[in-house]
GROMACS .gro file of C-alpha atoms in nm:
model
  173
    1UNK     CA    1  -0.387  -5.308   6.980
    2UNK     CA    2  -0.265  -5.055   6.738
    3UNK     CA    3  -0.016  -5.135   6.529
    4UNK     CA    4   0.211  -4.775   6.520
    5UNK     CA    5   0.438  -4.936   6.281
    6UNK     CA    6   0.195  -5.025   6.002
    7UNK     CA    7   0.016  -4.647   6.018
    8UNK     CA    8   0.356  -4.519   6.009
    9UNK     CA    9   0.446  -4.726   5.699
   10UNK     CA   10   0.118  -4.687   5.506
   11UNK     CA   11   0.138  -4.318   5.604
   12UNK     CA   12   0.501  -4.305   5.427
   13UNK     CA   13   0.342  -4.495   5.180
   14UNK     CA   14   0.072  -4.244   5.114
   15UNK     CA   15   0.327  -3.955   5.159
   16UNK     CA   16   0.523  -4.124   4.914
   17UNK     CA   17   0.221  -4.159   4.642
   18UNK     CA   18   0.094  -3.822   4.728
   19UNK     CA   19   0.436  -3.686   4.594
   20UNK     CA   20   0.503  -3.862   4.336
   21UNK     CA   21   0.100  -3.769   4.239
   22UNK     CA   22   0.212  -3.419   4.239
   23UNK     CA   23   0.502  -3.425   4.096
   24UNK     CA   24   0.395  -3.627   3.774
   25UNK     CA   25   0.045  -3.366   3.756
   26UNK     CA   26   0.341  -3.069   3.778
   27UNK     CA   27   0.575  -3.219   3.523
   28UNK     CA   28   0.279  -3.326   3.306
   29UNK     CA   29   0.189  -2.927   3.338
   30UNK     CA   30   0.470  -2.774   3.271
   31UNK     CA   31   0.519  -3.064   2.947
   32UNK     CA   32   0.202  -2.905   2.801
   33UNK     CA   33   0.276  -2.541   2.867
   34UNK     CA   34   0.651  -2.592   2.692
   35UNK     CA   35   0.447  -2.828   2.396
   36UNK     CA   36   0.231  -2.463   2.375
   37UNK     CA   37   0.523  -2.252   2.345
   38UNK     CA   38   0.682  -2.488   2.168
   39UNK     CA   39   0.380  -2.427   1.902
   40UNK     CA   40   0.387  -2.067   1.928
   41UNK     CA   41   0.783  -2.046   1.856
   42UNK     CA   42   0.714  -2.250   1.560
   43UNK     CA   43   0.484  -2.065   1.424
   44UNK     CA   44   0.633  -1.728   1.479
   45UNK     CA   45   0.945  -1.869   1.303
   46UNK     CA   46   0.736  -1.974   0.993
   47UNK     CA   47   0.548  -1.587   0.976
   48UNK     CA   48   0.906  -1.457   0.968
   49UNK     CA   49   1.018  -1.668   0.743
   50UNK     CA   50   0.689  -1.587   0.502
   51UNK     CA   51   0.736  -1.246   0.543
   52UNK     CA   52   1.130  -1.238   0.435
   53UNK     CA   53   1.015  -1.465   0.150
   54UNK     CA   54   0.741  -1.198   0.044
   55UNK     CA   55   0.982  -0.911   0.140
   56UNK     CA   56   1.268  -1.131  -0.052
   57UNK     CA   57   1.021  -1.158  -0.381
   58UNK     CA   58   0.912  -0.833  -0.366
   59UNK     CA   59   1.246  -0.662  -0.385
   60UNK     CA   60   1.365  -0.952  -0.678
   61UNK     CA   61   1.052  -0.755  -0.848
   62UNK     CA   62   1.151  -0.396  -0.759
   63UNK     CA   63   1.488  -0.462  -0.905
   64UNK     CA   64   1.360  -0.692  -1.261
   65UNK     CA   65   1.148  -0.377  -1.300
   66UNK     CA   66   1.438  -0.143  -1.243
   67UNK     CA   67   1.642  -0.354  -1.494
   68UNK     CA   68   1.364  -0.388  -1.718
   69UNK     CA   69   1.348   0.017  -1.736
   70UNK     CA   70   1.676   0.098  -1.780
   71UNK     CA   71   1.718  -0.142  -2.069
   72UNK     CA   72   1.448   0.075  -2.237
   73UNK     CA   73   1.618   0.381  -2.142
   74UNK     CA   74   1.915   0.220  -2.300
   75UNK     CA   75   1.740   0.168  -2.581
   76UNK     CA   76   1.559   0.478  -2.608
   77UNK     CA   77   1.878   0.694  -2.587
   78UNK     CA   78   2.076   0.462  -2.777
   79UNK     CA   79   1.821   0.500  -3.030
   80UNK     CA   80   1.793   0.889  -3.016
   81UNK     CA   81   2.182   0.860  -3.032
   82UNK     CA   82   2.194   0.704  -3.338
   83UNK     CA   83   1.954   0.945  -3.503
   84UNK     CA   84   2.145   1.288  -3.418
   85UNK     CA   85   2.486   1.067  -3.558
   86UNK     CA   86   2.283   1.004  -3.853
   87UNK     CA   87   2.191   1.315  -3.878
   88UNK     CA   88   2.484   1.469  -3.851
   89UNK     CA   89   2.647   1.254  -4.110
   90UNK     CA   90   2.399   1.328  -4.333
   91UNK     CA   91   2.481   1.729  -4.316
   92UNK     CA   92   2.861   1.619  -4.318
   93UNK     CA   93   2.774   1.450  -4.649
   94UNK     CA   94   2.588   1.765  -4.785
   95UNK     CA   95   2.840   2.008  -4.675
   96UNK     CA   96   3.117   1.780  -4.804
   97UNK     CA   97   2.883   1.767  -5.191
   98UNK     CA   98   2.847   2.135  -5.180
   99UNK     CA   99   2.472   2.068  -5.156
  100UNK     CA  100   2.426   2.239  -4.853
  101UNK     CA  101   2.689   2.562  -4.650
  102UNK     CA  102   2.679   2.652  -4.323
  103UNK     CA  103   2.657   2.989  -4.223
  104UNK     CA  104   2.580   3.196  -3.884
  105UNK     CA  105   2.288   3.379  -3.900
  106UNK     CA  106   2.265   3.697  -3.741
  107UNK     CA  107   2.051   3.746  -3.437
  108UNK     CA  108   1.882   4.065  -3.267
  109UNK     CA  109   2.093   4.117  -2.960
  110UNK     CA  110   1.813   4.300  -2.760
  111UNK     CA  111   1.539   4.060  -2.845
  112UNK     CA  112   1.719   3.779  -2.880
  113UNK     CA  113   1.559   3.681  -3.151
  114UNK     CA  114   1.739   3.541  -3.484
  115UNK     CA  115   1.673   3.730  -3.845
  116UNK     CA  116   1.551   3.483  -4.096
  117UNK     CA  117   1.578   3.755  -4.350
  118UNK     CA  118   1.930   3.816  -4.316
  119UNK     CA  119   2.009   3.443  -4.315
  120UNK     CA  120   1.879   3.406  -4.665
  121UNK     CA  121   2.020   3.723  -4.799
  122UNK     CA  122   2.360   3.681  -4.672
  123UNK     CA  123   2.599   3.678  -4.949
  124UNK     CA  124   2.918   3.812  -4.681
  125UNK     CA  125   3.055   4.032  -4.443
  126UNK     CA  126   2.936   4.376  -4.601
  127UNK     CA  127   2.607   4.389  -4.449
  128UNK     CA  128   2.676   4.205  -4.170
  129UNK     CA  129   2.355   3.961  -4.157
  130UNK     CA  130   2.561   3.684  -4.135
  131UNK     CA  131   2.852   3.477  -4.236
  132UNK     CA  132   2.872   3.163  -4.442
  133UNK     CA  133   3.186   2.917  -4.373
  134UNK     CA  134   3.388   2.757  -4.612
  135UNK     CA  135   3.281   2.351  -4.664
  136UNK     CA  136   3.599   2.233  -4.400
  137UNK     CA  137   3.524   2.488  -4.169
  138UNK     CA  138   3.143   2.395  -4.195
  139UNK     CA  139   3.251   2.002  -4.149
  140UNK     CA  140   3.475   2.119  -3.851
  141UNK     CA  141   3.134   2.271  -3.680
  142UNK     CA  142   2.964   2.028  -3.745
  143UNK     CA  143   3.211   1.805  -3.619
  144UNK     CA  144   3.139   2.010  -3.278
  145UNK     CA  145   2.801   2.025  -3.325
  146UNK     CA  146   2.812   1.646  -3.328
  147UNK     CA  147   3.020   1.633  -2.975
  148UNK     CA  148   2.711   1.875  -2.843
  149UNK     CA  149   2.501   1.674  -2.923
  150UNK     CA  150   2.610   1.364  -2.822
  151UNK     CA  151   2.690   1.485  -2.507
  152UNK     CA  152   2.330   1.653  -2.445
  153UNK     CA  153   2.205   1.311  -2.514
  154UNK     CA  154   2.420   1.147  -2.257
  155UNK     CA  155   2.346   1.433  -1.990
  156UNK     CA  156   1.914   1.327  -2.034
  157UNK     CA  157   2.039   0.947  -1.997
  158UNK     CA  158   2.230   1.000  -1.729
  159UNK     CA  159   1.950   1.265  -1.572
  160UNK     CA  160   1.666   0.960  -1.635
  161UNK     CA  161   1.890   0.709  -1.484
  162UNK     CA  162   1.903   0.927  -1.167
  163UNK     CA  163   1.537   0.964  -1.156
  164UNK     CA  164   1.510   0.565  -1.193
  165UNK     CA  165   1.714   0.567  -0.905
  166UNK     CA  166   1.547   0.765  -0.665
  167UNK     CA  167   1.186   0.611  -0.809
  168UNK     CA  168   1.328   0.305  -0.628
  169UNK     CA  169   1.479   0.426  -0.353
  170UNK     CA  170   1.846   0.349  -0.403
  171UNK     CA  171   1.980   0.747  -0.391
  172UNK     CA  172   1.844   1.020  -0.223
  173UNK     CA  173   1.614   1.261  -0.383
   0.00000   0.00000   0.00000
């Protein structure tokens, strides 16, 4: 006779094994797909972290070639500067010796354009082609002339440095 009891075990049995079958091929499945993502995580992490190193150097570059520019401009200006003050010294000196006068020279209002005639022949105020100063109130134009200057010089420095600034993007043009 048949033996109910034994089918109905090894049928449990089988049930059992079946499950557990499926459940190990599931877990073993979804193991592999989390491995693969997993993988891809990784490796998107690592190609943003290369491209904020890469965007990282690039802007240390920008900004050693920014420095490296306005240290010439320093220099450059610095050096132009020091020229006009030597210059100007130099026609301080003269004025100071008597080697050298200032004088206005007169200039052709509707032209606009200045008489180098009347520069060289004036001796005063009776013809009126121009007026020479005495030597401390040639030093004290000069003196002013020197201020001009300077701050002419500073204005193209400054002007430069603003166009360095917008060549990298830091102000708005």
């Amino acid at each position: 006779m048949f033996d109910w009891k034994i089918a109905g075990l090894a049928l449990a049995v089988g049930a059992i094994a079946g499950a557990t079958l499926c459940w190990w091929l599931t877990s073993t499945s979804y193991d592999a797909d989390i491995a693969t993502l997993n993988i891809q995580h990784a490796e998107t992490l690592k190609a943003i972290s290369d491209q904020a190193a890469q965007d990282s150097e690039a802007a240390r570059q920008r900004e050693h070639d920014f420095q490296t520019k306005i240290a010439a401009l320093d220099e450059k200006h610095q050096q132009e500067l020091n020229d006009e003050k030597t210059k100007n010294e130099k026609l301080l000196f003269d004025v100071s010796t008597g080697h050298r006068r200032v004088q206005f020279a007169t200039a052709a209002l509707a032209t606009c354009e200045q008489s180098a005639r009347a520069v060289r022949s004036a001796g005063g105020l009776g013809n009126a082609a121009g007026v020479r100063l005495s030597p401390v109130a040639g030093r004290n134009i000069l003196g002013i002339r020197a201020g001009i200057k300077e701050d002419q010089e500073k204005l193209v420095y400054l002007q430069e440095y603003i166009r360095e600034l917008q060549a990298q993007g830091a102000v708005a043009k």
